Amino acid sequence: MAEPASASVTAPTPAADEKPKLKICCACPETRKPRDECVVEKGEEQCTEYIEAHKACLRSHGFKV
């Protein structure tokens, strides 16, 4: 007999369910610094690539941004 449709659903990744282990200010320094430097030098509108990269990094650590 076929399995019910709910059996094929994958479990959420642990990062999605866990509380972040770091404070947001300490997470992702490798993307935060270039983002901050770009915003200071060029303005927020010119730095969307850096901003989005930092947001993606924060999300990978479990932050909801």
PDB file with SEQRES, HELIX, SHEET and CRYST1 records, atoms N, CA, C and O in Angstrom:
SEQRES   1 A   65  MET ALA GLU PRO ALA SER ALA SER VAL THR ALA PRO THR          
SEQRES   2 A   65  PRO ALA ALA ASP GLU LYS PRO LYS LEU LYS ILE CYS CYS          
SEQRES   3 A   65  ALA CYS PRO GLU THR ARG LYS PRO ARG ASP GLU CYS VAL          
SEQRES   4 A   65  VAL GLU LYS GLY GLU GLU GLN CYS THR GLU TYR ILE GLU          
SEQRES   5 A   65  ALA HIS LYS ALA CYS LEU ARG SER HIS GLY PHE LYS VAL          
HELIX    1 AA1 ALA A    5  SER A    8  5                                   4    
HELIX    2 AA2 PRO A   14  ASP A   17  1                                   4    
HELIX    3 AA3 PRO A   29  LYS A   42  1                                  14    
HELIX    4 AA4 GLU A   44  GLN A   46  5                                   3    
HELIX    5 AA5 THR A   48  SER A   60  1                                  13    
CRYST1    1.000    1.000    1.000  90.00  90.00  90.00 P 1           1          
ATOM      1  N   MET A   1       0.821  -1.180   0.000  1.00  0.00           N  
ATOM      2  CA  MET A   1       0.000   0.000   0.000  1.00  0.00           C  
ATOM      3  C   MET A   1       0.872   1.253   0.000  1.00  0.00           C  
ATOM      4  O   MET A   1       1.969   1.233   0.558  1.00  0.00           O  
ATOM      5  N   ALA A   2       0.419   2.315  -0.600  1.00  0.00           N  
ATOM      6  CA  ALA A   2       1.192   3.557  -0.700  1.00  0.00           C  
ATOM      7  C   ALA A   2       1.235   4.265   0.649  1.00  0.00           C  
ATOM      8  O   ALA A   2       0.300   4.197   1.448  1.00  0.00           O  
ATOM      9  N   GLU A   3       2.345   4.940   0.869  1.00  0.00           N  
ATOM     10  CA  GLU A   3       2.471   5.706   2.115  1.00  0.00           C  
ATOM     11  C   GLU A   3       1.636   6.970   2.018  1.00  0.00           C  
ATOM     12  O   GLU A   3       1.436   7.494   0.922  1.00  0.00           O  
ATOM     13  N   PRO A   4       1.141   7.474   3.155  1.00  0.00           N  
ATOM     14  CA  PRO A   4       0.397   8.728   3.120  1.00  0.00           C  
ATOM     15  C   PRO A   4       1.313   9.870   2.683  1.00  0.00           C  
ATOM     16  O   PRO A   4       2.529   9.800   2.861  1.00  0.00           O  
ATOM     17  N   ALA A   5       0.734  10.905   2.119  1.00  0.00           N  
ATOM     18  CA  ALA A   5       1.512  12.034   1.604  1.00  0.00           C  
ATOM     19  C   ALA A   5       2.356  12.678   2.693  1.00  0.00           C  
ATOM     20  O   ALA A   5       3.446  13.176   2.411  1.00  0.00           O  
ATOM     21  N   SER A   6       1.879  12.678   3.918  1.00  0.00           N  
ATOM     22  CA  SER A   6       2.626  13.325   4.997  1.00  0.00           C  
ATOM     23  C   SER A   6       3.918  12.587   5.319  1.00  0.00           C  
ATOM     24  O   SER A   6       4.818  13.176   5.918  1.00  0.00           O  
ATOM     25  N   ALA A   7       4.039  11.335   4.948  1.00  0.00           N  
ATOM     26  CA  ALA A   7       5.251  10.578   5.230  1.00  0.00           C  
ATOM     27  C   ALA A   7       6.416  11.038   4.350  1.00  0.00           C  
ATOM     28  O   ALA A   7       7.576  10.834   4.708  1.00  0.00           O  
ATOM     29  N   SER A   8       6.121  11.653   3.207  1.00  0.00           N  
ATOM     30  CA  SER A   8       7.187  12.090   2.319  1.00  0.00           C  
ATOM     31  C   SER A   8       7.725  13.478   2.667  1.00  0.00           C  
ATOM     32  O   SER A   8       8.709  13.923   2.076  1.00  0.00           O  
ATOM     33  N   VAL A   9       7.095  14.162   3.612  1.00  0.00           N  
ATOM     34  CA  VAL A   9       7.553  15.496   4.009  1.00  0.00           C  
ATOM     35  C   VAL A   9       8.824  15.353   4.839  1.00  0.00           C  
ATOM     36  O   VAL A   9       8.889  14.541   5.763  1.00  0.00           O  
ATOM     37  N   THR A  10       9.825  16.147   4.500  1.00  0.00           N  
ATOM     38  CA  THR A  10      11.077  16.072   5.245  1.00  0.00           C  
ATOM     39  C   THR A  10      10.980  16.904   6.511  1.00  0.00           C  
ATOM     40  O   THR A  10      10.241  17.887   6.574  1.00  0.00           O  
ATOM     41  N   ALA A  11      11.728  16.502   7.504  1.00  0.00           N  
ATOM     42  CA  ALA A  11      11.753  17.243   8.764  1.00  0.00           C  
ATOM     43  C   ALA A  11      12.490  18.551   8.570  1.00  0.00           C  
ATOM     44  O   ALA A  11      13.411  18.625   7.757  1.00  0.00           O  
ATOM     45  N   PRO A  12      12.100  19.591   9.304  1.00  0.00           N  
ATOM     46  CA  PRO A  12      12.794  20.870   9.180  1.00  0.00           C  
ATOM     47  C   PRO A  12      14.242  20.737   9.639  1.00  0.00           C  
ATOM     48  O   PRO A  12      14.566  19.892  10.474  1.00  0.00           O  
ATOM     49  N   THR A  13      15.090  21.565   9.094  1.00  0.00           N  
ATOM     50  CA  THR A  13      16.492  21.522   9.484  1.00  0.00           C  
ATOM     51  C   THR A  13      16.632  21.982  10.928  1.00  0.00           C  
ATOM     52  O   THR A  13      15.842  22.808  11.387  1.00  0.00           O  
ATOM     53  N   PRO A  14      17.606  21.473  11.643  1.00  0.00           N  
ATOM     54  CA  PRO A  14      17.785  21.866  13.034  1.00  0.00           C  
ATOM     55  C   PRO A  14      17.972  23.370  13.206  1.00  0.00           C  
ATOM     56  O   PRO A  14      17.518  23.932  14.203  1.00  0.00           O  
ATOM     57  N   ALA A  15      18.625  24.030  12.262  1.00  0.00           N  
ATOM     58  CA  ALA A  15      18.860  25.464  12.375  1.00  0.00           C  
ATOM     59  C   ALA A  15      17.546  26.235  12.400  1.00  0.00           C  
ATOM     60  O   ALA A  15      17.470  27.299  13.016  1.00  0.00           O  
ATOM     61  N   ALA A  16      16.515  25.721  11.744  1.00  0.00           N  
ATOM     62  CA  ALA A  16      15.242  26.409  11.698  1.00  0.00           C  
ATOM     63  C   ALA A  16      14.506  26.312  13.035  1.00  0.00           C  
ATOM     64  O   ALA A  16      13.721  27.201  13.367  1.00  0.00           O  
ATOM     65  N   ASP A  17      14.739  25.266  13.795  1.00  0.00           N  
ATOM     66  CA  ASP A  17      14.024  25.061  15.039  1.00  0.00           C  
ATOM     67  C   ASP A  17      14.817  25.464  16.280  1.00  0.00           C  
ATOM     68  O   ASP A  17      14.237  25.709  17.338  1.00  0.00           O  
ATOM     69  N   GLU A  18      16.132  25.532  16.153  1.00  0.00           N  
ATOM     70  CA  GLU A  18      16.965  25.829  17.315  1.00  0.00           C  
ATOM     71  C   GLU A  18      17.055  27.325  17.548  1.00  0.00           C  
ATOM     72  O   GLU A  18      16.949  28.131  16.624  1.00  0.00           O  
ATOM     73  N   LYS A  19      17.256  27.671  18.816  1.00  0.00           N  
ATOM     74  CA  LYS A  19      17.540  29.053  19.153  1.00  0.00           C  
ATOM     75  C   LYS A  19      18.969  29.353  18.735  1.00  0.00           C  
ATOM     76  O   LYS A  19      19.839  28.490  18.846  1.00  0.00           O  
ATOM     77  N   PRO A  20      19.226  30.572  18.253  1.00  0.00           N  
ATOM     78  CA  PRO A  20      20.606  30.906  17.892  1.00  0.00           C  
ATOM     79  C   PRO A  20      21.535  30.766  19.091  1.00  0.00           C  
ATOM     80  O   PRO A  20      21.164  31.092  20.218  1.00  0.00           O  
ATOM     81  N   LYS A  21      22.741  30.278  18.838  1.00  0.00           N  
ATOM     82  CA  LYS A  21      23.709  30.079  19.911  1.00  0.00           C  
ATOM     83  C   LYS A  21      24.509  31.330  20.192  1.00  0.00           C  
ATOM     84  O   LYS A  21      25.135  31.447  21.246  1.00  0.00           O  
ATOM     85  N   LEU A  22      24.495  32.281  19.245  1.00  0.00           N  
ATOM     86  CA  LEU A  22      25.224  33.530  19.386  1.00  0.00           C  
ATOM     87  C   LEU A  22      24.243  34.683  19.529  1.00  0.00           C  
ATOM     88  O   LEU A  22      23.070  34.566  19.173  1.00  0.00           O  
ATOM     89  N   LYS A  23      24.736  35.789  20.050  1.00  0.00           N  
ATOM     90  CA  LYS A  23      23.956  37.015  19.983  1.00  0.00           C  
ATOM     91  C   LYS A  23      24.081  37.526  18.563  1.00  0.00           C  
ATOM     92  O   LYS A  23      25.087  37.278  17.898  1.00  0.00           O  
ATOM     93  N   ILE A  24      23.069  38.236  18.094  1.00  0.00           N  
ATOM     94  CA  ILE A  24      23.079  38.696  16.709  1.00  0.00           C  
ATOM     95  C   ILE A  24      24.257  39.627  16.438  1.00  0.00           C  
ATOM     96  O   ILE A  24      24.766  39.679  15.319  1.00  0.00           O  
ATOM     97  N   CYS A  25      24.684  40.354  17.450  1.00  0.00           N  
ATOM     98  CA  CYS A  25      25.809  41.275  17.257  1.00  0.00           C  
ATOM     99  C   CYS A  25      27.128  40.538  17.054  1.00  0.00           C  
ATOM    100  O   CYS A  25      28.072  41.114  16.514  1.00  0.00           O  
ATOM    101  N   CYS A  26      27.213  39.287  17.473  1.00  0.00           N  
ATOM    102  CA  CYS A  26      28.461  38.519  17.384  1.00  0.00           C  
ATOM    103  C   CYS A  26      28.469  37.555  16.205  1.00  0.00           C  
ATOM    104  O   CYS A  26      29.509  36.986  15.873  1.00  0.00           O  
ATOM    105  N   ALA A  27      27.332  37.373  15.582  1.00  0.00           N  
ATOM    106  CA  ALA A  27      27.228  36.424  14.477  1.00  0.00           C  
ATOM    107  C   ALA A  27      27.711  37.058  13.174  1.00  0.00           C  
ATOM    108  O   ALA A  27      27.523  38.255  12.956  1.00  0.00           O  
ATOM    109  N   CYS A  28      28.310  36.286  12.343  1.00  0.00           N  
ATOM    110  CA  CYS A  28      28.677  36.651  10.978  1.00  0.00           C  
ATOM    111  C   CYS A  28      29.583  37.874  10.843  1.00  0.00           C  
ATOM    112  O   CYS A  28      29.275  38.776  10.063  1.00  0.00           O  
ATOM    113  N   PRO A  29      30.686  37.925  11.579  1.00  0.00           N  
ATOM    114  CA  PRO A  29      31.573  39.087  11.427  1.00  0.00           C  
ATOM    115  C   PRO A  29      32.173  39.182  10.025  1.00  0.00           C  
ATOM    116  O   PRO A  29      32.539  40.268   9.574  1.00  0.00           O  
ATOM    117  N   GLU A  30      32.273  38.029   9.331  1.00  0.00           N  
ATOM    118  CA  GLU A  30      32.865  38.019   7.994  1.00  0.00           C  
ATOM    119  C   GLU A  30      31.981  38.697   6.958  1.00  0.00           C  
ATOM    120  O   GLU A  30      32.482  39.127   5.919  1.00  0.00           O  
ATOM    121  N   THR A  31      30.678  38.803   7.211  1.00  0.00           N  
ATOM    122  CA  THR A  31      29.797  39.529   6.296  1.00  0.00           C  
ATOM    123  C   THR A  31      29.388  40.883   6.865  1.00  0.00           C  
ATOM    124  O   THR A  31      29.036  41.791   6.112  1.00  0.00           O  
ATOM    125  N   ARG A  32      29.431  41.023   8.171  1.00  0.00           N  
ATOM    126  CA  ARG A  32      29.030  42.279   8.800  1.00  0.00           C  
ATOM    127  C   ARG A  32      30.011  43.405   8.474  1.00  0.00           C  
ATOM    128  O   ARG A  32      29.594  44.507   8.119  1.00  0.00           O  
ATOM    129  N   LYS A  33      31.299  43.137   8.592  1.00  0.00           N  
ATOM    130  CA  LYS A  33      32.302  44.187   8.381  1.00  0.00           C  
ATOM    131  C   LYS A  33      32.239  44.758   6.956  1.00  0.00           C  
ATOM    132  O   LYS A  33      32.166  45.978   6.801  1.00  0.00           O  
ATOM    133  N   PRO A  34      32.267  43.915   5.908  1.00  0.00           N  
ATOM    134  CA  PRO A  34      32.166  44.490   4.555  1.00  0.00           C  
ATOM    135  C   PRO A  34      30.843  45.230   4.325  1.00  0.00           C  
ATOM    136  O   PRO A  34      30.813  46.243   3.627  1.00  0.00           O  
ATOM    137  N   ARG A  35      29.762  44.732   4.904  1.00  0.00           N  
ATOM    138  CA  ARG A  35      28.466  45.410   4.771  1.00  0.00           C  
ATOM    139  C   ARG A  35      28.537  46.793   5.387  1.00  0.00           C  
ATOM    140  O   ARG A  35      28.134  47.777   4.767  1.00  0.00           O  
ATOM    141  N   ASP A  36      29.051  46.871   6.614  1.00  0.00           N  
ATOM    142  CA  ASP A  36      29.131  48.152   7.307  1.00  0.00           C  
ATOM    143  C   ASP A  36      30.030  49.141   6.575  1.00  0.00           C  
ATOM    144  O   ASP A  36      29.686  50.315   6.438  1.00  0.00           O  
ATOM    145  N   GLU A  37      31.180  48.666   6.107  1.00  0.00           N  
ATOM    146  CA  GLU A  37      32.109  49.542   5.380  1.00  0.00           C  
ATOM    147  C   GLU A  37      31.478  50.070   4.100  1.00  0.00           C  
ATOM    148  O   GLU A  37      31.636  51.243   3.763  1.00  0.00           O  
ATOM    149  N   CYS A  38      30.770  49.213   3.393  1.00  0.00           N  
ATOM    150  CA  CYS A  38      30.113  49.623   2.158  1.00  0.00           C  
ATOM    151  C   CYS A  38      29.047  50.677   2.432  1.00  0.00           C  
ATOM    152  O   CYS A  38      28.972  51.678   1.720  1.00  0.00           O  
ATOM    153  N   VAL A  39      28.230  50.465   3.445  1.00  0.00           N  
ATOM    154  CA  VAL A  39      27.158  51.404   3.765  1.00  0.00           C  
ATOM    155  C   VAL A  39      27.738  52.768   4.142  1.00  0.00           C  
ATOM    156  O   VAL A  39      27.200  53.796   3.731  1.00  0.00           O  
ATOM    157  N   VAL A  40      28.822  52.796   4.915  1.00  0.00           N  
ATOM    158  CA  VAL A  40      29.440  54.059   5.317  1.00  0.00           C  
ATOM    159  C   VAL A  40      30.009  54.788   4.098  1.00  0.00           C  
ATOM    160  O   VAL A  40      29.850  56.001   3.965  1.00  0.00           O  
ATOM    161  N   GLU A  41      30.674  54.039   3.209  1.00  0.00           N  
ATOM    162  CA  GLU A  41      31.336  54.654   2.067  1.00  0.00           C  
ATOM    163  C   GLU A  41      30.389  55.010   0.922  1.00  0.00           C  
ATOM    164  O   GLU A  41      30.551  56.052   0.287  1.00  0.00           O  
ATOM    165  N   LYS A  42      29.394  54.145   0.650  1.00  0.00           N  
ATOM    166  CA  LYS A  42      28.582  54.311  -0.552  1.00  0.00           C  
ATOM    167  C   LYS A  42      27.099  54.555  -0.296  1.00  0.00           C  
ATOM    168  O   LYS A  42      26.385  55.010  -1.189  1.00  0.00           O  
ATOM    169  N   GLY A  43      26.634  54.261   0.900  1.00  0.00           N  
ATOM    170  CA  GLY A  43      25.210  54.379   1.181  1.00  0.00           C  
ATOM    171  C   GLY A  43      24.506  53.046   1.026  1.00  0.00           C  
ATOM    172  O   GLY A  43      24.945  52.177   0.273  1.00  0.00           O  
ATOM    173  N   GLU A  44      23.426  52.899   1.738  1.00  0.00           N  
ATOM    174  CA  GLU A  44      22.697  51.621   1.791  1.00  0.00           C  
ATOM    175  C   GLU A  44      22.218  51.149   0.418  1.00  0.00           C  
ATOM    176  O   GLU A  44      22.242  49.953   0.128  1.00  0.00           O  
ATOM    177  N   GLU A  45      21.783  52.085  -0.425  1.00  0.00           N  
ATOM    178  CA  GLU A  45      21.233  51.720  -1.735  1.00  0.00           C  
ATOM    179  C   GLU A  45      22.261  51.023  -2.624  1.00  0.00           C  
ATOM    180  O   GLU A  45      21.890  50.213  -3.474  1.00  0.00           O  
ATOM    181  N   GLN A  46      23.536  51.324  -2.440  1.00  0.00           N  
ATOM    182  CA  GLN A  46      24.589  50.755  -3.275  1.00  0.00           C  
ATOM    183  C   GLN A  46      25.147  49.440  -2.717  1.00  0.00           C  
ATOM    184  O   GLN A  46      26.049  48.851  -3.314  1.00  0.00           O  
ATOM    185  N   CYS A  47      24.623  48.981  -1.587  1.00  0.00           N  
ATOM    186  CA  CYS A  47      25.230  47.838  -0.897  1.00  0.00           C  
ATOM    187  C   CYS A  47      24.277  46.667  -0.701  1.00  0.00           C  
ATOM    188  O   CYS A  47      24.461  45.873   0.221  1.00  0.00           O  
ATOM    189  N   THR A  48      23.279  46.549  -1.537  1.00  0.00           N  
ATOM    190  CA  THR A  48      22.283  45.500  -1.339  1.00  0.00           C  
ATOM    191  C   THR A  48      22.895  44.101  -1.378  1.00  0.00           C  
ATOM    192  O   THR A  48      22.435  43.206  -0.668  1.00  0.00           O  
ATOM    193  N   GLU A  49      23.928  43.903  -2.198  1.00  0.00           N  
ATOM    194  CA  GLU A  49      24.580  42.588  -2.274  1.00  0.00           C  
ATOM    195  C   GLU A  49      25.184  42.208  -0.916  1.00  0.00           C  
ATOM    196  O   GLU A  49      25.036  41.073  -0.461  1.00  0.00           O  
ATOM    197  N   TYR A  50      25.862  43.160  -0.277  1.00  0.00           N  
ATOM    198  CA  TYR A  50      26.469  42.908   1.032  1.00  0.00           C  
ATOM    199  C   TYR A  50      25.409  42.728   2.115  1.00  0.00           C  
ATOM    200  O   TYR A  50      25.547  41.883   2.998  1.00  0.00           O  
ATOM    201  N   ILE A  51      24.367  43.521   2.036  1.00  0.00           N  
ATOM    202  CA  ILE A  51      23.282  43.438   3.023  1.00  0.00           C  
ATOM    203  C   ILE A  51      22.595  42.085   2.940  1.00  0.00           C  
ATOM    204  O   ILE A  51      22.345  41.448   3.964  1.00  0.00           O  
ATOM    205  N   GLU A  52      22.289  41.643   1.728  1.00  0.00           N  
ATOM    206  CA  GLU A  52      21.615  40.354   1.552  1.00  0.00           C  
ATOM    207  C   GLU A  52      22.515  39.191   1.964  1.00  0.00           C  
ATOM    208  O   GLU A  52      22.035  38.204   2.521  1.00  0.00           O  
ATOM    209  N   ALA A  53      23.806  39.301   1.696  1.00  0.00           N  
ATOM    210  CA  ALA A  53      24.740  38.248   2.117  1.00  0.00           C  
ATOM    211  C   ALA A  53      24.776  38.151   3.637  1.00  0.00           C  
ATOM    212  O   ALA A  53      24.833  37.052   4.189  1.00  0.00           O  
ATOM    213  N   HIS A  54      24.745  39.290   4.312  1.00  0.00           N  
ATOM    214  CA  HIS A  54      24.759  39.286   5.781  1.00  0.00           C  
ATOM    215  C   HIS A  54      23.459  38.700   6.328  1.00  0.00           C  
ATOM    216  O   HIS A  54      23.480  37.929   7.288  1.00  0.00           O  
ATOM    217  N   LYS A  55      22.343  39.059   5.728  1.00  0.00           N  
ATOM    218  CA  LYS A  55      21.059  38.492   6.156  1.00  0.00           C  
ATOM    219  C   LYS A  55      21.046  36.976   5.978  1.00  0.00           C  
ATOM    220  O   LYS A  55      20.566  36.254   6.851  1.00  0.00           O  
ATOM    221  N   ALA A  56      21.567  36.494   4.856  1.00  0.00           N  
ATOM    222  CA  ALA A  56      21.607  35.050   4.607  1.00  0.00           C  
ATOM    223  C   ALA A  56      22.467  34.355   5.650  1.00  0.00           C  
ATOM    224  O   ALA A  56      22.123  33.275   6.129  1.00  0.00           O  
ATOM    225  N   CYS A  57      23.587  34.978   5.999  1.00  0.00           N  
ATOM    226  CA  CYS A  57      24.462  34.400   7.027  1.00  0.00           C  
ATOM    227  C   CYS A  57      23.724  34.334   8.365  1.00  0.00           C  
ATOM    228  O   CYS A  57      23.763  33.312   9.050  1.00  0.00           O  
ATOM    229  N   LEU A  58      23.054  35.421   8.730  1.00  0.00           N  
ATOM    230  CA  LEU A  58      22.321  35.441  10.006  1.00  0.00           C  
ATOM    231  C   LEU A  58      21.232  34.369  10.008  1.00  0.00           C  
ATOM    232  O   LEU A  58      21.041  33.683  11.012  1.00  0.00           O  
ATOM    233  N   ARG A  59      20.531  34.222   8.910  1.00  0.00           N  
ATOM    234  CA  ARG A  59      19.489  33.180   8.838  1.00  0.00           C  
ATOM    235  C   ARG A  59      20.087  31.786   8.991  1.00  0.00           C  
ATOM    236  O   ARG A  59      19.469  30.904   9.587  1.00  0.00           O  
ATOM    237  N   SER A  60      21.285  31.589   8.453  1.00  0.00           N  
ATOM    238  CA  SER A  60      21.913  30.272   8.567  1.00  0.00           C  
ATOM    239  C   SER A  60      22.281  29.934  10.010  1.00  0.00           C  
ATOM    240  O   SER A  60      22.489  28.769  10.352  1.00  0.00           O  
ATOM    241  N   HIS A  61      22.359  30.964  10.849  1.00  0.00           N  
ATOM    242  CA  HIS A  61      22.629  30.772  12.274  1.00  0.00           C  
ATOM    243  C   HIS A  61      21.346  30.737  13.103  1.00  0.00           C  
ATOM    244  O   HIS A  61      21.404  30.653  14.329  1.00  0.00           O  
ATOM    245  N   GLY A  62      20.195  30.802  12.442  1.00  0.00           N  
ATOM    246  CA  GLY A  62      18.927  30.673  13.139  1.00  0.00           C  
ATOM    247  C   GLY A  62      18.225  31.970  13.467  1.00  0.00           C  
ATOM    248  O   GLY A  62      17.189  31.947  14.132  1.00  0.00           O  
ATOM    249  N   PHE A  63      18.745  33.094  13.029  1.00  0.00           N  
ATOM    250  CA  PHE A  63      18.090  34.372  13.276  1.00  0.00           C  
ATOM    251  C   PHE A  63      16.997  34.594  12.245  1.00  0.00           C  
ATOM    252  O   PHE A  63      17.135  34.186  11.092  1.00  0.00           O  
ATOM    253  N   LYS A  64      15.929  35.230  12.649  1.00  0.00           N  
ATOM    254  CA  LYS A  64      14.816  35.510  11.750  1.00  0.00           C  
ATOM    255  C   LYS A  64      14.873  36.987  11.373  1.00  0.00           C  
ATOM    256  O   LYS A  64      14.300  37.847  12.042  1.00  0.00           O  
ATOM    257  N   VAL A  65      15.588  37.250  10.272  1.00  0.00           N  
ATOM    258  CA  VAL A  65      15.736  38.630   9.784  1.00  0.00           C  
ATOM    259  C   VAL A  65      15.192  38.749   8.376  1.00  0.00           C  
ATOM    260  O   VAL A  65      15.225  39.831   7.791  1.00  0.00           O  
TER     261      VAL A  65                                                      
END                                                                             
